[in-house]
Short mmCIF file of C-alpha atoms and ligand atoms in Angstrom, two decimals:
data_model
loop_
_atom_site.label_atom_id
_atom_site.label_comp_id
_atom_site.label_asym_id
_atom_site.label_seq_id
_atom_site.Cartn_x
_atom_site.Cartn_y
_atom_site.Cartn_z
CA ASN A 1 29.11 -45.74 34.54
CA HIS A 2 27.43 -43.57 37.18
CA ASP A 3 28.42 -46.11 39.83
CA HIS A 4 31.96 -46.25 38.53
CA ILE A 5 32.33 -42.43 38.70
CA LYS A 6 30.86 -42.40 42.21
CA TYR A 7 33.33 -45.08 43.19
CA LEU A 8 36.29 -43.13 41.76
CA ILE A 9 35.27 -39.96 43.59
CA SER A 10 34.95 -41.68 46.95
CA TYR A 11 38.19 -43.56 46.32
CA VAL A 12 40.22 -40.40 45.61
CA GLU A 13 38.54 -38.59 48.52
CA ASN A 14 39.88 -41.25 50.89
CA GLU A 15 43.14 -42.31 49.27
CA HIS A 16 44.36 -39.08 47.63
CA THR A 17 45.74 -41.00 44.72
CA LEU A 18 44.41 -41.94 41.30
CA SER A 19 45.78 -43.43 38.09
CA LYS A 20 46.11 -41.31 34.99
CA GLU A 21 43.27 -43.24 33.33
CA ASP A 22 40.93 -42.58 36.26
CA LEU A 23 41.89 -38.89 36.32
CA ILE A 24 41.00 -38.67 32.64
CA THR A 25 37.67 -40.40 33.30
CA LEU A 26 36.81 -37.79 35.94
CA LEU A 27 38.07 -34.86 33.85
CA ASN A 28 35.90 -36.13 31.02
CA SER A 29 32.82 -36.67 33.19
CA GLU A 30 29.84 -34.43 33.77
CA TYR A 31 30.10 -34.83 37.53
CA THR A 32 31.76 -31.49 38.21
CA ASP A 33 29.50 -30.82 41.19
CA GLU A 34 30.20 -34.13 42.88
CA ILE A 35 33.95 -33.82 42.28
CA CYS A 36 33.99 -30.26 43.65
CA LYS A 37 31.97 -31.26 46.71
CA ALA A 38 34.42 -34.04 47.52
CA ALA A 39 37.31 -31.59 47.06
CA ASP A 40 35.55 -29.07 49.32
CA ARG A 41 35.29 -31.69 52.08
CA VAL A 42 38.96 -32.59 51.71
CA ARG A 43 39.89 -28.90 51.75
CA LYS A 44 37.93 -28.43 54.98
CA LYS A 45 39.45 -31.50 56.59
CA PHE A 46 43.08 -30.72 55.74
CA VAL A 47 43.42 -26.92 55.56
CA GLY A 48 40.20 -25.79 57.23
CA ASP A 49 38.01 -22.78 56.49
CA VAL A 50 40.75 -20.18 56.52
CA VAL A 51 41.35 -18.34 53.25
CA HIS A 52 44.84 -16.88 53.03
CA LEU A 53 45.24 -13.53 51.32
CA ARG A 54 48.44 -12.84 49.41
CA GLY A 55 49.06 -9.27 48.32
CA LEU A 56 50.13 -9.30 44.69
CA ILE A 57 52.52 -6.58 43.52
CA GLU A 58 53.25 -6.62 39.80
CA ILE A 59 56.71 -5.07 39.77
CA SER A 60 57.49 -4.99 36.05
CA ASN A 61 55.80 -5.80 32.78
CA TYR A 62 59.05 -5.97 30.81
CA CYS A 63 59.69 -9.51 29.66
CA CYS A 64 62.35 -11.05 27.43
CA ARG A 65 60.28 -14.19 26.77
CA THR A 66 58.01 -15.02 23.85
CA CYS A 67 55.29 -17.24 25.38
CA TYR A 68 52.58 -17.51 22.72
CA TYR A 69 49.64 -16.86 25.07
CA CYS A 70 50.98 -13.99 27.14
CA GLY A 71 50.34 -10.29 26.57
CA LEU A 72 53.70 -9.39 28.12
CA ARG A 73 55.73 -11.27 25.49
CA VAL A 74 58.63 -9.23 24.18
CA TYR A 75 57.18 -8.98 20.65
CA ASN A 76 54.01 -7.31 21.89
CA LYS A 77 54.83 -3.74 20.98
CA SER A 78 51.29 -2.54 21.65
CA ILE A 79 51.61 -2.28 25.44
CA LYS A 80 53.34 0.42 27.42
CA ARG A 81 56.09 -1.02 29.58
CA TYR A 82 56.78 -0.04 33.19
CA ARG A 83 58.87 -1.13 36.10
CA MET A 84 58.34 -0.10 39.70
CA ASN A 85 61.18 1.43 41.62
CA GLU A 86 62.24 0.34 45.08
CA ASN A 87 60.25 3.07 46.81
CA GLU A 88 57.05 2.19 45.02
CA ILE A 89 57.46 -1.50 45.80
CA LEU A 90 58.11 -0.81 49.48
CA GLN A 91 55.16 1.55 49.63
CA CYS A 92 52.89 -1.21 48.28
CA ALA A 93 54.37 -3.75 50.70
CA LYS A 94 53.60 -1.36 53.55
CA ALA A 95 50.02 -0.92 52.31
CA THR A 96 49.69 -4.69 52.16
CA LYS A 97 50.76 -4.97 55.78
CA ASP A 98 48.39 -2.16 56.79
CA ALA A 99 45.52 -4.07 55.16
CA GLY A 100 46.27 -6.94 57.54
CA LEU A 101 47.87 -9.25 55.00
CA LYS A 102 50.91 -11.30 55.96
CA THR A 103 52.32 -12.17 52.54
CA VAL A 104 53.46 -10.13 49.57
CA VAL A 105 53.97 -11.68 46.18
CA LEU A 106 56.42 -9.83 43.96
CA GLN A 107 55.61 -10.86 40.43
CA GLY A 108 57.04 -9.65 37.18
CA GLY A 109 58.02 -10.48 33.66
CA GLU A 110 61.58 -11.70 33.10
CA ASP A 111 63.02 -8.23 33.23
CA LYS A 112 66.79 -8.42 33.03
CA TYR A 113 67.05 -4.82 34.20
CA PHE A 114 66.49 -5.83 37.82
CA LYS A 115 69.80 -6.85 39.36
CA ILE A 116 69.62 -9.67 41.86
CA LYS A 117 71.50 -7.53 44.36
CA ASP A 118 68.81 -4.85 44.16
CA LEU A 119 66.06 -7.44 44.50
CA CYS A 120 67.82 -8.90 47.55
CA ASN A 121 67.84 -5.43 49.03
CA ILE A 122 64.11 -5.04 48.49
CA VAL A 123 63.48 -8.50 49.94
CA GLU A 124 65.48 -7.61 53.06
CA LYS A 125 63.53 -4.41 53.56
CA ILE A 126 60.19 -6.15 53.18
CA LYS A 127 61.32 -8.80 55.66
CA ASP A 128 61.80 -5.98 58.18
CA LEU A 129 58.01 -5.48 57.98
CA ASP A 130 57.60 -9.07 59.20
CA LEU A 131 55.87 -10.24 56.04
CA SER A 132 56.32 -13.49 54.16
CA ILE A 133 57.71 -12.97 50.69
CA THR A 134 56.80 -14.91 47.60
CA LEU A 135 58.72 -14.24 44.41
CA SER A 136 57.43 -14.90 40.91
CA ILE A 137 59.99 -13.53 38.49
CA GLY A 138 60.73 -16.49 36.29
CA GLU A 139 63.75 -18.62 35.52
CA LEU A 140 67.00 -17.67 37.28
CA THR A 141 70.28 -19.40 38.00
CA THR A 142 70.79 -21.61 41.04
CA LYS A 143 73.02 -18.96 42.58
CA GLU A 144 70.43 -16.23 42.05
CA TYR A 145 67.73 -18.31 43.72
CA ALA A 146 70.14 -19.02 46.59
CA ASP A 147 70.96 -15.32 47.05
CA LEU A 148 67.29 -14.36 47.12
CA LYS A 149 66.57 -17.12 49.64
CA LYS A 150 69.39 -15.89 51.82
CA ALA A 151 67.99 -12.35 51.61
CA GLY A 152 64.75 -13.67 53.10
CA ALA A 153 62.45 -14.86 50.32
CA ASP A 154 60.18 -17.64 51.57
CA ARG A 155 58.29 -18.93 48.56
CA TYR A 156 58.52 -18.98 44.78
CA LEU A 157 55.91 -19.35 42.06
CA LEU A 158 56.95 -20.74 38.69
CA ARG A 159 54.28 -22.46 36.69
CA ILE A 160 55.39 -25.30 34.47
CA GLU A 161 52.51 -24.09 32.22
CA THR A 162 52.18 -27.54 30.63
CA THR A 163 54.09 -30.75 31.33
CA ASN A 164 53.67 -31.94 27.78
CA ARG A 165 57.04 -31.39 26.13
CA ASP A 166 55.69 -30.95 22.60
CA LEU A 167 53.06 -28.44 23.67
CA TYR A 168 55.62 -26.67 25.85
CA LYS A 169 58.00 -26.37 22.93
CA LYS A 170 55.30 -25.11 20.60
CA PHE A 171 54.20 -22.26 22.86
CA HIS A 172 57.60 -21.37 24.36
CA PRO A 173 60.08 -20.88 21.52
CA ASN A 174 63.70 -20.71 22.66
CA MET A 175 62.84 -21.91 26.13
CA SER A 176 63.80 -25.19 27.72
CA PHE A 177 61.38 -27.45 29.54
CA ASP A 178 64.32 -29.09 31.27
CA ASN A 179 65.59 -25.78 32.58
CA ARG A 180 62.16 -24.98 33.98
CA VAL A 181 62.12 -28.29 35.85
CA ARG A 182 65.69 -27.55 36.99
CA CYS A 183 64.44 -24.27 38.46
CA LEU A 184 61.67 -26.03 40.39
CA MET A 185 64.14 -28.62 41.73
CA ASP A 186 66.60 -25.90 42.77
CA LEU A 187 63.88 -23.99 44.57
CA LYS A 188 62.80 -27.11 46.48
CA GLU A 189 66.39 -27.92 47.35
CA LEU A 190 67.00 -24.39 48.61
CA GLY A 191 64.08 -24.64 51.01
CA TYR A 192 61.56 -22.40 49.29
CA GLU A 193 57.91 -23.29 49.44
CA VAL A 194 57.37 -23.99 45.76
CA GLY A 195 54.34 -23.16 43.68
CA THR A 196 53.74 -24.29 40.15
CA GLY A 197 50.70 -24.84 37.95
CA CYS A 198 49.40 -24.88 34.43
CA LEU A 199 47.20 -23.18 31.91
CA ILE A 200 43.96 -24.96 31.12
CA GLY A 201 42.53 -25.02 27.61
CA LEU A 202 45.59 -24.23 25.54
CA PRO A 203 45.02 -25.04 21.85
CA GLY A 204 45.86 -28.71 21.33
CA GLN A 205 45.94 -29.54 25.03
CA THR A 206 44.23 -32.83 25.84
CA LEU A 207 42.74 -34.31 29.03
CA ASP A 208 45.58 -36.80 28.95
CA MET A 209 48.06 -33.90 29.23
CA LEU A 210 46.09 -32.27 32.05
CA ALA A 211 46.01 -35.55 33.99
CA GLU A 212 49.79 -35.68 33.56
CA ASP A 213 50.03 -32.13 34.91
CA ILE A 214 48.27 -33.13 38.14
CA LEU A 215 50.49 -36.19 38.52
CA PHE A 216 53.54 -33.97 38.02
CA PHE A 217 52.37 -31.62 40.80
CA LYS A 218 52.13 -34.62 43.07
CA GLU A 219 55.42 -36.09 41.96
CA ILE A 220 57.39 -32.94 42.78
CA ASP A 221 55.37 -32.48 45.99
CA ALA A 222 54.42 -28.89 45.13
CA ASP A 223 53.41 -26.69 48.09
CA MET A 224 51.17 -24.43 46.03
CA ILE A 225 49.33 -24.84 42.74
CA GLY A 226 47.90 -22.04 40.63
CA MET A 227 45.74 -22.85 37.64
CA GLY A 228 43.42 -20.90 35.43
CA PRO A 229 41.80 -20.93 32.01
CA PHE A 230 43.83 -19.88 29.00
CA ILE A 231 42.40 -16.52 27.92
CA PRO A 232 43.14 -15.44 24.32
CA THR A 233 45.02 -12.16 24.29
CA PRO A 234 45.12 -9.57 21.50
CA ASN A 235 48.46 -9.07 19.75
CA THR A 236 49.69 -12.57 20.59
CA PRO A 237 49.96 -15.60 18.25
CA LEU A 238 46.98 -17.24 20.00
CA GLU A 239 44.69 -14.20 19.85
CA ASN A 240 42.09 -15.96 17.67
CA LYS A 241 42.04 -19.27 19.52
CA LYS A 242 39.32 -20.53 21.81
CA GLY A 243 39.79 -19.93 25.55
CA GLY A 244 39.78 -22.50 28.36
CA ASN A 245 36.57 -23.97 29.73
CA VAL A 246 35.53 -23.00 33.27
CA ASP A 247 33.99 -26.36 34.06
CA LEU A 248 37.28 -28.06 33.21
CA VAL A 249 39.21 -25.57 35.34
CA LEU A 250 36.98 -26.37 38.32
CA LYS A 251 37.53 -30.09 37.85
CA MET A 252 41.29 -29.52 37.65
CA ILE A 253 41.27 -27.49 40.88
CA ALA A 254 39.10 -30.06 42.63
CA LEU A 255 41.18 -33.04 41.50
CA THR A 256 44.39 -31.29 42.49
CA ARG A 257 42.95 -30.74 45.98
CA LEU A 258 41.90 -34.38 46.15
CA LEU A 259 45.38 -35.62 45.22
CA LEU A 260 47.38 -33.00 47.16
CA PRO A 261 45.07 -32.45 50.15
CA ASP A 262 47.18 -30.10 52.28
CA ILE A 263 48.59 -27.65 49.72
CA ASN A 264 47.72 -23.98 49.33
CA MET A 265 45.78 -23.29 46.19
CA PRO A 266 44.47 -19.95 44.95
CA ALA A 267 41.24 -19.17 43.20
CA THR A 268 43.18 -17.38 40.45
CA THR A 269 42.59 -14.04 38.79
CA ALA A 270 42.16 -15.75 35.41
CA LEU A 271 39.33 -17.84 36.85
CA GLY A 272 37.84 -14.67 38.35
CA VAL A 273 38.02 -13.00 34.95
CA LYS A 274 36.59 -15.87 32.94
CA ALA A 275 33.82 -17.16 35.21
CA GLU A 276 30.78 -15.60 36.77
CA ASN A 277 31.64 -15.51 40.51
CA GLY A 278 34.93 -17.11 39.62
CA TYR A 279 36.57 -16.66 43.03
CA LEU A 280 33.58 -18.19 44.79
CA GLN A 281 33.50 -21.10 42.40
CA GLY A 282 37.20 -21.65 42.99
CA LEU A 283 36.78 -21.50 46.77
CA ARG A 284 34.01 -24.09 46.50
CA ALA A 285 36.13 -26.39 44.35
CA GLY A 286 39.03 -26.76 46.77
CA ALA A 287 40.86 -23.42 46.68
CA ASN A 288 41.94 -21.76 49.96
CA VAL A 289 43.90 -18.70 48.80
CA ILE A 290 43.07 -15.44 47.02
CA MET A 291 45.64 -12.96 45.76
CA PRO A 292 44.27 -9.42 45.82
CA ASN A 293 46.15 -6.96 43.67
CA MET A 294 48.00 -4.55 45.98
CA GLY A 295 49.93 -2.75 43.27
CA LEU A 296 49.57 0.83 42.13
CA ASN A 297 46.48 1.61 40.04
CA GLU A 298 48.44 3.27 37.25
CA TYR A 299 50.31 0.00 36.62
CA LYS A 300 47.50 -2.53 37.06
CA LYS A 301 46.08 -2.04 33.57
CA LEU A 302 49.53 -2.26 32.03
CA TYR A 303 50.18 -5.71 33.51
CA ALA A 304 48.13 -7.15 30.70
CA LEU A 305 48.86 -10.89 30.75
CA TYR A 306 45.37 -11.32 29.30
CA PRO A 307 42.34 -9.04 28.87
CA GLY A 308 39.77 -8.44 31.61
CA LYS A 309 42.15 -8.12 34.57
CA THR A 310 41.02 -4.64 35.55
CA SER A 311 37.65 -2.94 35.67
CA ASP A 312 38.60 -0.50 32.91
CA ASP A 313 38.45 -3.21 30.31
CA GLY A 314 34.88 -3.89 31.30
CA SER A 315 35.75 -6.73 33.67
CA LYS A 316 33.48 -7.73 36.51
CA VAL A 317 36.25 -9.36 38.50
CA VAL A 318 36.47 -7.93 42.01
CA ASN A 319 40.04 -8.22 43.11
CA ASP A 320 40.26 -5.29 45.46
CA ILE A 321 40.92 -6.23 49.02
CA GLU A 322 37.66 -5.02 50.60
CA ASN A 323 35.44 -6.90 48.17
CA ILE A 324 37.48 -10.04 48.58
CA LYS A 325 37.21 -9.89 52.36
CA LYS A 326 33.42 -9.51 52.08
CA LEU A 327 33.25 -12.42 49.70
CA ILE A 328 35.12 -14.69 52.11
CA ILE A 329 32.88 -13.75 55.03
CA SER A 330 29.71 -14.19 52.96
CA GLU A 331 30.91 -17.68 52.12
CA ASN A 332 31.28 -18.54 55.83
CA ARG A 333 34.99 -18.87 55.45
CA ILE A 334 37.61 -17.21 57.67
CA ILE A 335 40.14 -14.56 56.67
CA GLY A 336 43.64 -15.77 57.46
CA HIS A 337 45.65 -13.79 59.99
CA ASP A 338 48.86 -15.76 60.02
CA LYS A 339 51.44 -16.23 57.29
CA GLY A 340 49.67 -19.26 55.94
CA ASP A 341 52.62 -21.53 55.32
CA ARG A 342 51.86 -24.97 53.99
CA LYS A 343 51.37 -27.32 56.88
CA LYS A 344 52.37 -30.69 55.64
CA ILE A 345 49.84 -33.23 56.90
CA TRP A 346 49.63 -35.68 54.12
CA LYS A 347 52.70 -37.73 53.30
CA ASN A 348 52.96 -38.67 49.66
CA PRO A 349 53.17 -42.48 49.68
N1 5AD B 1 45.62 -16.64 29.87
C1 5AD B 1 45.67 -17.16 31.09
N2 5AD B 1 46.77 -17.16 31.87
C2 5AD B 1 47.88 -16.58 31.37
N3 5AD B 1 49.11 -16.43 31.89
C3 5AD B 1 49.86 -15.77 31.00
N4 5AD B 1 49.14 -15.47 29.91
C4 5AD B 1 47.90 -15.99 30.10
C5 5AD B 1 46.71 -16.03 29.33
N5 5AD B 1 46.65 -15.50 28.12
C6 5AD B 1 49.52 -17.01 33.16
C7 5AD B 1 50.72 -17.92 33.01
C8 5AD B 1 51.75 -17.32 33.95
C9 5AD B 1 50.91 -16.50 34.88
C10 5AD B 1 51.62 -15.41 35.58
O1 5AD B 1 49.90 -16.00 34.06
O2 5AD B 1 50.38 -19.23 33.43
O3 5AD B 1 52.52 -18.27 34.64
#
């Protein structure tokens, strides 16, 4: 068994492909360290030591959706809602540039108040600062994605959350898995760099499903993958469920790096919240991106996807820019100074 696992790890390190059965074997194994070390070597070989910083601006916590795990779901009446105005967003984008970052990520709940025309306007103004723009504002129409692309948006993040249709249906009432895939296909077609990803440790989620998630990322040739542990959130239907396991998250990150060697992959906030030294652990498991929160302090605590995101709920996660820069240096990695586009090196066979 030991020899078989060793063989699988060296195979995937060289070939960047693996069957679902073999993925499950590795996800089920106790060889997290060995898998992460292989992923770290592949990360170094394909994307180097640079860690790209993406300035995250959480523009609105209004959301019309009802995702069972998320604190921003429309039925959560216990949180105060906010949306940033254009001036505030531009001010944060400027601060992001001043901190030396080259990308802003505008993320928000599915807030129908924002008109696409207004968002296009904001995108155009941020482009004038010579920054790359990533959007993460959920499911839109093909035309809306096209308009935003034309306005200057470069990348888009839309996690599939889980590729298992039954699980997807269970945790996303009144949403359509097919429409979500349609969105990802549209975004690819329109020339966005596309990011997706999944939650790890959802109630009822199996290793089989997680292996399928990784194969899906490869199949759609995702440019970016964000993954983190499911964290139970008060005032949601899953508030009393068990959260995701850090060891499993690290194996998922590492295996994703091994199968998609040249993508950009963040050590996510959720991993930072859930694990001791979560960002470091992520960076050592194949991640090469961190997304410091560049929003306004008064809003950070209101963007309550899950608990522990800010220091005022007793969290030890350090996601301010100065601490993150120190962490990267202390790890003998290099802070990125260019836009950090995906450089496609590996051709999916
Ligand atoms: N735990 C972990 N991640 C969550 N997200 C939403 N709610 C939670 C939670 N309770 C993730 C989703 C979403 C991203 C912005 O945050 O995967 O795509």
